[in-house]
mmCIF file of C-alpha atoms and ligand atoms in Angstrom:
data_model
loop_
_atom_site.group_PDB
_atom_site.id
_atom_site.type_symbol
_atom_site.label_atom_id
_atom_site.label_comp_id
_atom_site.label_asym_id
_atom_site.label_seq_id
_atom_site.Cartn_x
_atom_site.Cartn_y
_atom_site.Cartn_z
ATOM 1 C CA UNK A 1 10.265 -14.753 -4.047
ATOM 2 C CA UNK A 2 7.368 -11.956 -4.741
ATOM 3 C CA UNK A 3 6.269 -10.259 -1.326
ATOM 4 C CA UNK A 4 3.133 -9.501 -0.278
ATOM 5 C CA UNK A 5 3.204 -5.447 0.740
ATOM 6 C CA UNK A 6 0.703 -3.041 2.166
ATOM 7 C CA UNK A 7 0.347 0.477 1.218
ATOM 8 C CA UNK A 8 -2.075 2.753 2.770
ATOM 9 C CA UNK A 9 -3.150 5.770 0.847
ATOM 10 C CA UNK A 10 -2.030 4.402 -2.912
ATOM 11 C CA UNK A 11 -5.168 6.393 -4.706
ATOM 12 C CA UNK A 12 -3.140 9.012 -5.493
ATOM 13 C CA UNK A 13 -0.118 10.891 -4.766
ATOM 14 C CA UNK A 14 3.410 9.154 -3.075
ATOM 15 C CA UNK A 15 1.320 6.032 -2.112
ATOM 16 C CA UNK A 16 0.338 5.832 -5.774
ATOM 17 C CA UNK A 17 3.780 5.833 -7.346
ATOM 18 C CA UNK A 18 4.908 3.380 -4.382
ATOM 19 C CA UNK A 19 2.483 1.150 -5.881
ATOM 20 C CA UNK A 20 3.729 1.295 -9.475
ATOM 21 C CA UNK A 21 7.325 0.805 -8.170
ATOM 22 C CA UNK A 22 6.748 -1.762 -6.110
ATOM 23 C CA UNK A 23 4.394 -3.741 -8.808
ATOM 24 C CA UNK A 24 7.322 -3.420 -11.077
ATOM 25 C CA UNK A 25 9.170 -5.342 -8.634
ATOM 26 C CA UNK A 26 6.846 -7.943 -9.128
ATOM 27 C CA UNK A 27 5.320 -7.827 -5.311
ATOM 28 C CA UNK A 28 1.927 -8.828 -4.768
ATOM 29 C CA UNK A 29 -0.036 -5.710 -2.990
ATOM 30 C CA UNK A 30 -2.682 -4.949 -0.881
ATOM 31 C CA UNK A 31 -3.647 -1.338 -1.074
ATOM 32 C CA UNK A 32 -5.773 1.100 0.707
ATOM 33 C CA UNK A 33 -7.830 4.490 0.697
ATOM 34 C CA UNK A 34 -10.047 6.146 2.136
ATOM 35 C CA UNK A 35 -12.553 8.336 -0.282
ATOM 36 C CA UNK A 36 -11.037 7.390 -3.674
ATOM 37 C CA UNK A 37 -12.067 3.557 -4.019
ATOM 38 C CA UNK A 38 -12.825 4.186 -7.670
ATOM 39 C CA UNK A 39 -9.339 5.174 -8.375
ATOM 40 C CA UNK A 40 -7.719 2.484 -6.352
ATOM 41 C CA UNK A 41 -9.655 -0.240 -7.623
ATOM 42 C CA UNK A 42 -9.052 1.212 -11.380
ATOM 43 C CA UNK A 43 -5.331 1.336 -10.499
ATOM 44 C CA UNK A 44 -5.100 -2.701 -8.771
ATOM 45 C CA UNK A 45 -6.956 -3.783 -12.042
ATOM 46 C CA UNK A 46 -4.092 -1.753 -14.097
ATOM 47 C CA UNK A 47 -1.298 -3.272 -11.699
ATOM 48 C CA UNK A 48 -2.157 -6.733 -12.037
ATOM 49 C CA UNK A 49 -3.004 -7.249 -15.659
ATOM 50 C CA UNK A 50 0.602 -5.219 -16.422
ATOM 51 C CA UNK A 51 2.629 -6.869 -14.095
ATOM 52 C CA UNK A 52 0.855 -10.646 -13.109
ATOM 53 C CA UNK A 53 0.530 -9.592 -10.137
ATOM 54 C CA UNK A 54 -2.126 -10.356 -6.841
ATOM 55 C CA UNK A 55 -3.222 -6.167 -6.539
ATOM 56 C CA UNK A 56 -5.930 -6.096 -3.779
ATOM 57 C CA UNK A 57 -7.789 -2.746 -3.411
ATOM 58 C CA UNK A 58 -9.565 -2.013 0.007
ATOM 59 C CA UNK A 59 -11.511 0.840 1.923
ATOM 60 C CA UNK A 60 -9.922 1.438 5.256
ATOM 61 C CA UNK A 61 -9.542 4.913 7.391
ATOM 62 C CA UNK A 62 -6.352 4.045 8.844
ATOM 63 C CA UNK A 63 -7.160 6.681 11.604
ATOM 64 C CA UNK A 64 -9.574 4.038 13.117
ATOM 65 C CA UNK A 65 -8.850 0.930 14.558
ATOM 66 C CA UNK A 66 -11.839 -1.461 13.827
ATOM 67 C CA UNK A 67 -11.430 -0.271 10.018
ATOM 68 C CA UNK A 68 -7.455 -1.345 10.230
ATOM 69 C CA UNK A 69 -8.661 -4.603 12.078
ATOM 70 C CA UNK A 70 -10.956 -4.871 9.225
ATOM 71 C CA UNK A 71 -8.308 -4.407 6.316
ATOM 72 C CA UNK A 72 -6.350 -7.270 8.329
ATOM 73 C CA UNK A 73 -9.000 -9.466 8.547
ATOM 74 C CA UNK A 74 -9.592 -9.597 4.544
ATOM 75 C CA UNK A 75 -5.537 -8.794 3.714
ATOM 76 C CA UNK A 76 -4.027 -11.496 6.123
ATOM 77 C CA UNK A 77 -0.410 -11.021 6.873
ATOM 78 C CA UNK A 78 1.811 -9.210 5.158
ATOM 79 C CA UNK A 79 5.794 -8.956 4.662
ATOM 80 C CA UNK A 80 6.209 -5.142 3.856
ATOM 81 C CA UNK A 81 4.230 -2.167 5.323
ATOM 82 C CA UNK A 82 4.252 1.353 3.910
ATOM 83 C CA UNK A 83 2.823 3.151 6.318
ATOM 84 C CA UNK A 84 1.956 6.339 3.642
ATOM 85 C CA UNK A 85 -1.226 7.569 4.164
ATOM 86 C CA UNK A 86 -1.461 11.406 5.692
ATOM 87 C CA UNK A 87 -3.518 14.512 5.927
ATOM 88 C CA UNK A 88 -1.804 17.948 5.925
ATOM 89 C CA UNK A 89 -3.552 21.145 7.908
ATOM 90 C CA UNK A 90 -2.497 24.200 7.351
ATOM 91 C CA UNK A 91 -3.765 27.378 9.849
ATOM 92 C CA UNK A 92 -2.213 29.070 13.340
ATOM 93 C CA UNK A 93 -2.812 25.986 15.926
ATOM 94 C CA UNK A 94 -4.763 28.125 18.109
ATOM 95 C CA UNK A 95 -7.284 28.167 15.618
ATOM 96 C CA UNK A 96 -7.313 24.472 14.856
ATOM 97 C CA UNK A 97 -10.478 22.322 16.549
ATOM 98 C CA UNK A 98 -9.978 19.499 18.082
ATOM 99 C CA UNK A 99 -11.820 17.433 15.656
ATOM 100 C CA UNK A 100 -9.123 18.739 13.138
ATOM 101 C CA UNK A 101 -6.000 18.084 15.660
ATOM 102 C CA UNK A 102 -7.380 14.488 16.396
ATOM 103 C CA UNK A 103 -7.798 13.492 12.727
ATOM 104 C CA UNK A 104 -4.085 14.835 11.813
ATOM 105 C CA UNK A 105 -2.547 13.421 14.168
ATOM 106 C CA UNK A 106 -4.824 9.643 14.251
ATOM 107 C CA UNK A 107 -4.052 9.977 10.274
ATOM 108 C CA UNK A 108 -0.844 10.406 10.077
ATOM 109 C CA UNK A 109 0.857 8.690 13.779
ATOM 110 C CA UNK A 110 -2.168 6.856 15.420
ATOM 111 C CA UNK A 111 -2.668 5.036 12.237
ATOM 112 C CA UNK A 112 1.583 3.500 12.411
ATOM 113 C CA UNK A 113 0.379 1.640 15.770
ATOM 114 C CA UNK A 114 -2.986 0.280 14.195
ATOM 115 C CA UNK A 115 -1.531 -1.301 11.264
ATOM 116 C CA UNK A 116 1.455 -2.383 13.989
ATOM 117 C CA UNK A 117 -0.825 -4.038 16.549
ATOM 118 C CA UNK A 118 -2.632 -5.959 13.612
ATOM 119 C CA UNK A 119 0.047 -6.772 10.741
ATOM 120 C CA UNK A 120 3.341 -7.117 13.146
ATOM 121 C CA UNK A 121 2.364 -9.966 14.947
ATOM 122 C CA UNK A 122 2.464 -12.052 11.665
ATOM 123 C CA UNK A 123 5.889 -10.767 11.014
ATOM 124 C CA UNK A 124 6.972 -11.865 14.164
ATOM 125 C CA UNK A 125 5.866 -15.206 13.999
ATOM 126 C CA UNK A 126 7.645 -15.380 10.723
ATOM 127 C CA UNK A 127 10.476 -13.807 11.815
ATOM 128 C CA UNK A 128 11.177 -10.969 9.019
ATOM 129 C CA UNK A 129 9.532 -8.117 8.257
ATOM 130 C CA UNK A 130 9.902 -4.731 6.789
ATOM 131 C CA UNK A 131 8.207 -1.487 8.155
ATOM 132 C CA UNK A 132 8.931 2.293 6.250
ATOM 133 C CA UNK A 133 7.005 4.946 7.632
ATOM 134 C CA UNK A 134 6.336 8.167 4.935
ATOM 135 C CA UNK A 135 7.766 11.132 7.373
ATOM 136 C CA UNK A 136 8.514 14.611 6.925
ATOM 137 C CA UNK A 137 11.158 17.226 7.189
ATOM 138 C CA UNK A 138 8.759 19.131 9.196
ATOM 139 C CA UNK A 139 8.683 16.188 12.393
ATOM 140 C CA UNK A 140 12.251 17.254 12.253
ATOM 141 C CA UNK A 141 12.556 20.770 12.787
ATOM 142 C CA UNK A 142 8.768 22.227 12.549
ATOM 143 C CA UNK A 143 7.143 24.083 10.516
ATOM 144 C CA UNK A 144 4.904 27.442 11.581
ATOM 145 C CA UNK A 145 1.230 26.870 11.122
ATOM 146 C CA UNK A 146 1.884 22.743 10.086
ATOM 147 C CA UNK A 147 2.176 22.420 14.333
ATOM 148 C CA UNK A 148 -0.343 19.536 14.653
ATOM 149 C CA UNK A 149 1.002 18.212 10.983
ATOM 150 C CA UNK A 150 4.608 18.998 12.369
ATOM 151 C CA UNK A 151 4.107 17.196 15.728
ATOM 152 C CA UNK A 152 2.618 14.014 14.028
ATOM 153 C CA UNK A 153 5.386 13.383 11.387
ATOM 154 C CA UNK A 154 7.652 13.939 14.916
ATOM 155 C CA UNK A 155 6.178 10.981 15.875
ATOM 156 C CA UNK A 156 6.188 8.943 13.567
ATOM 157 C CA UNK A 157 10.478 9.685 13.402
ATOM 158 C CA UNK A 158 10.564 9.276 17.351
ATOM 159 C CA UNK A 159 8.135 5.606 16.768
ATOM 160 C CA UNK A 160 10.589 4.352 13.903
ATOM 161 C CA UNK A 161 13.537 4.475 16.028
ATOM 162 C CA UNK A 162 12.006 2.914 19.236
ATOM 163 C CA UNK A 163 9.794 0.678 17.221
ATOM 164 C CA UNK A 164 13.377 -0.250 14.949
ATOM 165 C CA UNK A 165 14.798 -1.438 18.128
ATOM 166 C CA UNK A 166 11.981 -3.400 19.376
ATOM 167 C CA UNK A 167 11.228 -6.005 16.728
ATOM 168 C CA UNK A 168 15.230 -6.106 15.862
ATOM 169 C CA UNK A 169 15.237 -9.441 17.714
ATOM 170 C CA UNK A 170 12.283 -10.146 15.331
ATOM 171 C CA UNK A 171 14.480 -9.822 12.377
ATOM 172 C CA UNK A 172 11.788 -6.879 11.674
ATOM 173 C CA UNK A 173 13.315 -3.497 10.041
ATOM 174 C CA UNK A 174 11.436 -0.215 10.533
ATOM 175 C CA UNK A 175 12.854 2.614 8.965
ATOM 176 C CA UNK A 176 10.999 6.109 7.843
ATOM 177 C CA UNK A 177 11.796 7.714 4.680
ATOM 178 C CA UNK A 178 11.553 11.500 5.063
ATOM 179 C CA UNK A 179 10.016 13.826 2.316
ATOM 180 C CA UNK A 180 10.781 17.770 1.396
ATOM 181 C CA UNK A 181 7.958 19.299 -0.984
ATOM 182 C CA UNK A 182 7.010 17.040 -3.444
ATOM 183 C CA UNK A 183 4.411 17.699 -6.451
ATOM 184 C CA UNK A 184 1.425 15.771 -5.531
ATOM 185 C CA UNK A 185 -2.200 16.935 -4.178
ATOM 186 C CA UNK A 186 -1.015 17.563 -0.267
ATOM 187 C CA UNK A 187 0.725 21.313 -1.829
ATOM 188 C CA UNK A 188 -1.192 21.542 -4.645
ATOM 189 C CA UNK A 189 -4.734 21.684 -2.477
ATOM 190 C CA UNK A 190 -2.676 23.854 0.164
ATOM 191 C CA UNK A 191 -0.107 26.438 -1.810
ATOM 192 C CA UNK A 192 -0.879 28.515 -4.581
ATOM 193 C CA UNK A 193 1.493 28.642 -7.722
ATOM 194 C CA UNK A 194 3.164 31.385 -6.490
ATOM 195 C CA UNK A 195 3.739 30.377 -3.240
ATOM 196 C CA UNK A 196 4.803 26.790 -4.437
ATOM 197 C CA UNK A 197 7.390 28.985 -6.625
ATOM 198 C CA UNK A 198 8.680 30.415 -3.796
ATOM 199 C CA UNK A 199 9.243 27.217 -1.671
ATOM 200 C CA UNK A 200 11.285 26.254 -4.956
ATOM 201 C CA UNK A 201 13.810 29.304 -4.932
ATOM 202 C CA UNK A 202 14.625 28.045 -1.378
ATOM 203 C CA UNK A 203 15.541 24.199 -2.308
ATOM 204 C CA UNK A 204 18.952 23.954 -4.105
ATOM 205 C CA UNK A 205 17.650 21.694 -6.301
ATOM 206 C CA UNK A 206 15.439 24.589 -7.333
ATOM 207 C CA UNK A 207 12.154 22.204 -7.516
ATOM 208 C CA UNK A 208 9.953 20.054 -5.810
ATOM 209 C CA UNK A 209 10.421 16.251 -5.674
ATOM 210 C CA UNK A 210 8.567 14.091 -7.664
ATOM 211 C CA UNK A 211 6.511 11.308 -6.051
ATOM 212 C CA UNK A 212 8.471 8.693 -8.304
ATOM 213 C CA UNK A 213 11.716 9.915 -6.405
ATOM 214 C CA UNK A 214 10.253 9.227 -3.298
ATOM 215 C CA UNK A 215 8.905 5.807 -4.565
ATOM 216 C CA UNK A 216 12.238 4.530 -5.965
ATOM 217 C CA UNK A 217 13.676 5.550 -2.203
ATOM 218 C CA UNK A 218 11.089 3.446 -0.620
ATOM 219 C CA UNK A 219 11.606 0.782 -2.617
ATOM 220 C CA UNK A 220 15.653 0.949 -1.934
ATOM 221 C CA UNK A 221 14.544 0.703 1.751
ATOM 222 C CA UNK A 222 12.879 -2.235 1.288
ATOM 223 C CA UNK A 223 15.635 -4.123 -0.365
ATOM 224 C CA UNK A 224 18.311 -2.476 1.715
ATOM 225 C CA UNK A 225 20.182 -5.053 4.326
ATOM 226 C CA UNK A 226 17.647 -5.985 7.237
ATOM 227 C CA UNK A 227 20.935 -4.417 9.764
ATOM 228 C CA UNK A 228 19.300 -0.663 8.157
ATOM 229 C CA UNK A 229 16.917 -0.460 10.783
ATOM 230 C CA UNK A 230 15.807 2.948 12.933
ATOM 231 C CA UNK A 231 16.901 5.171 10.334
ATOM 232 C CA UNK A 232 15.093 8.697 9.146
ATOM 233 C CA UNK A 233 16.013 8.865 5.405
ATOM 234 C CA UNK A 234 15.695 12.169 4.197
ATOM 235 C CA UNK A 235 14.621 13.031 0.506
ATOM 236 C CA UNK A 236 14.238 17.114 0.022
ATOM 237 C CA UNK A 237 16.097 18.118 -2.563
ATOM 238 C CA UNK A 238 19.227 19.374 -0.301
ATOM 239 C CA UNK A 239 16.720 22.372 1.303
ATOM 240 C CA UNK A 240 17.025 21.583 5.199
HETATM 241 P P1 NAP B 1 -1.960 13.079 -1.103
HETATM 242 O O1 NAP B 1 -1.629 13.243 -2.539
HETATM 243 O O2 NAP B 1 -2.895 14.037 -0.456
HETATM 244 O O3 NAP B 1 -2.491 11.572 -0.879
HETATM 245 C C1 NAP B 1 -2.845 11.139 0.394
HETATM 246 C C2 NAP B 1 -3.232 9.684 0.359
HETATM 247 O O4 NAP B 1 -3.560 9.281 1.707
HETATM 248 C C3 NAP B 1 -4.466 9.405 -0.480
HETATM 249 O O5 NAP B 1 -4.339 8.138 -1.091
HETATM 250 C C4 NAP B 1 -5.586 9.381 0.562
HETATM 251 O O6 NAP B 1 -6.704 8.565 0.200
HETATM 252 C C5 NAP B 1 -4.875 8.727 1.717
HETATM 253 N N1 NAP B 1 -5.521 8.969 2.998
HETATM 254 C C6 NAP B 1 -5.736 10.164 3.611
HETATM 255 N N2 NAP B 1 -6.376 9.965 4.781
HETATM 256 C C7 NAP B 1 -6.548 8.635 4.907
HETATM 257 C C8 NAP B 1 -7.138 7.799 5.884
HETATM 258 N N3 NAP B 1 -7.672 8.304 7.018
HETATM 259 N N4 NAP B 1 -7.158 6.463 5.682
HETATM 260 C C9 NAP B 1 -6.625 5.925 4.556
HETATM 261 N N5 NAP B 1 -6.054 6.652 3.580
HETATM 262 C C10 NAP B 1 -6.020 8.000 3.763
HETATM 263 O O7 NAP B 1 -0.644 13.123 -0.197
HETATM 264 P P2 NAP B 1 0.884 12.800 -0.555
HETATM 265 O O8 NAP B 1 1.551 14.078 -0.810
HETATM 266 O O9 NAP B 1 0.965 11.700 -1.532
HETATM 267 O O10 NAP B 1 1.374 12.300 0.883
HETATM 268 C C11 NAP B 1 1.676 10.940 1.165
HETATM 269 C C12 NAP B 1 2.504 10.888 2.440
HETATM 270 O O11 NAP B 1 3.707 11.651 2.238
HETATM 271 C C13 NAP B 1 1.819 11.500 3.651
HETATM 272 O O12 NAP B 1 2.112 10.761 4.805
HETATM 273 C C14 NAP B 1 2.440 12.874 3.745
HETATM 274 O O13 NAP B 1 2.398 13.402 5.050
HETATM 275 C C15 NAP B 1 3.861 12.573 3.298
HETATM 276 N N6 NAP B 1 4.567 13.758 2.859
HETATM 277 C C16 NAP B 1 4.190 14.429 1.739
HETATM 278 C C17 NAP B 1 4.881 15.573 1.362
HETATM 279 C C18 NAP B 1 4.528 16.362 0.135
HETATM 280 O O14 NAP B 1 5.169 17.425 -0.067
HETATM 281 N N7 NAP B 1 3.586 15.938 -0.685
HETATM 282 C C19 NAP B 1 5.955 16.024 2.139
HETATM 283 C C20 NAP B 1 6.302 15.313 3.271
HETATM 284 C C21 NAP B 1 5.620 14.175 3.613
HETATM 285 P P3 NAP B 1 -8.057 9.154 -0.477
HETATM 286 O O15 NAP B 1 -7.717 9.372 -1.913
HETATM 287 O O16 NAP B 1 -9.064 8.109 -0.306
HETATM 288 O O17 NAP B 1 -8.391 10.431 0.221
#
């Protein structure tokens, strides 16, 4: 039976290709962004007519509440969240502004309880559930001027596993799949070629991950055995 799955941040990038692997599974999606609506929308319209699939394309700044209440109010209940959407900031921490600090860290962890406190109940009262958190090497052993970036994906690790264990009873899986460098806009925007190169000479793969990679992972997850639950998956090409 097709599932009904919501991705946050699918206008580009990791959530994108989640999308497209996902639709090929023939699951119905609701999908989210915040700026790009244009490219969403284009992209639901491409999912749906390829695939026969329900593709639902939504505004939503998953760093607010009311606009997550919002999404579930038109979306309904779902039976997969991919918690994707994320900001990167790059810059020594004592430099950083608050303003900058809270919108990292309300992107990227804040966001994982919003879309909890509104979609999980549903799971619960149907008693199954899938949750995969996009995470980060970095939450797991820091990275120099990523601190608030670095501190955010940390929780987002330390809220799968406690999270995992407290909608087990649910029959509700939460798992996080952990990414290395991978080619989308988040390094591109932040690293020049040269320093991108050099990131590459330290990953024995010798390359960055492709957002496909990451999207076939996720897509594992969510057909992996509901007794997977709490687990960090990590996806970097070998480098840490
Ligand atoms: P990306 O190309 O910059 O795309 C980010 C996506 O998140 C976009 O769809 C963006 O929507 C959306 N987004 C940002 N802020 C949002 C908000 N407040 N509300 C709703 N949507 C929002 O980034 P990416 O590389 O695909 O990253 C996806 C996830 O993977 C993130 O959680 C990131 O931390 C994680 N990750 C990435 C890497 C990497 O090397 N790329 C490594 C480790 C982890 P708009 O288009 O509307 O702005």
């Amino acid at each position: 039976m097709s599932r009904k799955v919501l991705i946050t941040g699918a206008s580009r990038g990791i959530g994108r290709e989640i999308a497209i692997s996902f639709a090929g599974n023939k699951d119905n999606l609701v999908l989210c962004c915040k700026n790009n609506i244009d490219d969403l929308k284009a992209l639901a319209v491409e999912l749906s007519e390829k695939y026969g699939i329900m593709c639902e394309a939504y505004v939503c700044d998953v760093s607010d509440p009311d606009s997550v209440k919002e999404l579930y109010d038109k979306a309904g209940d779902v039976d997969v969240i991919v918690n994707n959407a994320g900001v990167a900031h790059i810059g020594l921490l004592t430099d950083m502004d608050v303003t900058d600090w809270k919108s990292i860290t309300g992107t990227n962890l804040d966001s994982l309880f919003y879309t909890s406190k509104f979609f999980v109940p549903g799971m619960i009262r149907a008693g199954s559930g899938r949750i995969i958190n996009i995470s980060s090497v970095w939450g797991a052993v820091g990275a120099s001027c990523e601190v608030a970036y670095s501190a955010s994906k940390g929780g987002v690790n330390a809220l799968t596993r406690a999270l995992a264990k407290e909608l087990a009873p649910s029959g509700i899986s939460v798992n996080a799949v952990s990414c290395g460098v991978i080619d989308t806009d988040m390094n591109r925007k932040h690293l020049s070629d040269e320093e991108l190169e050099e990131l590459c000479e330290e990953i024995p793969m010798g390359r960055m991950g492709e957002a496909e990679e990451v999207a076939s992972l996720v897509l594992m997850v969510s057909q992996a055995p509901i007794y997977m639950t709490g687990q960090v998956i990590t996806i970097d090409g070998g480098w840490l």
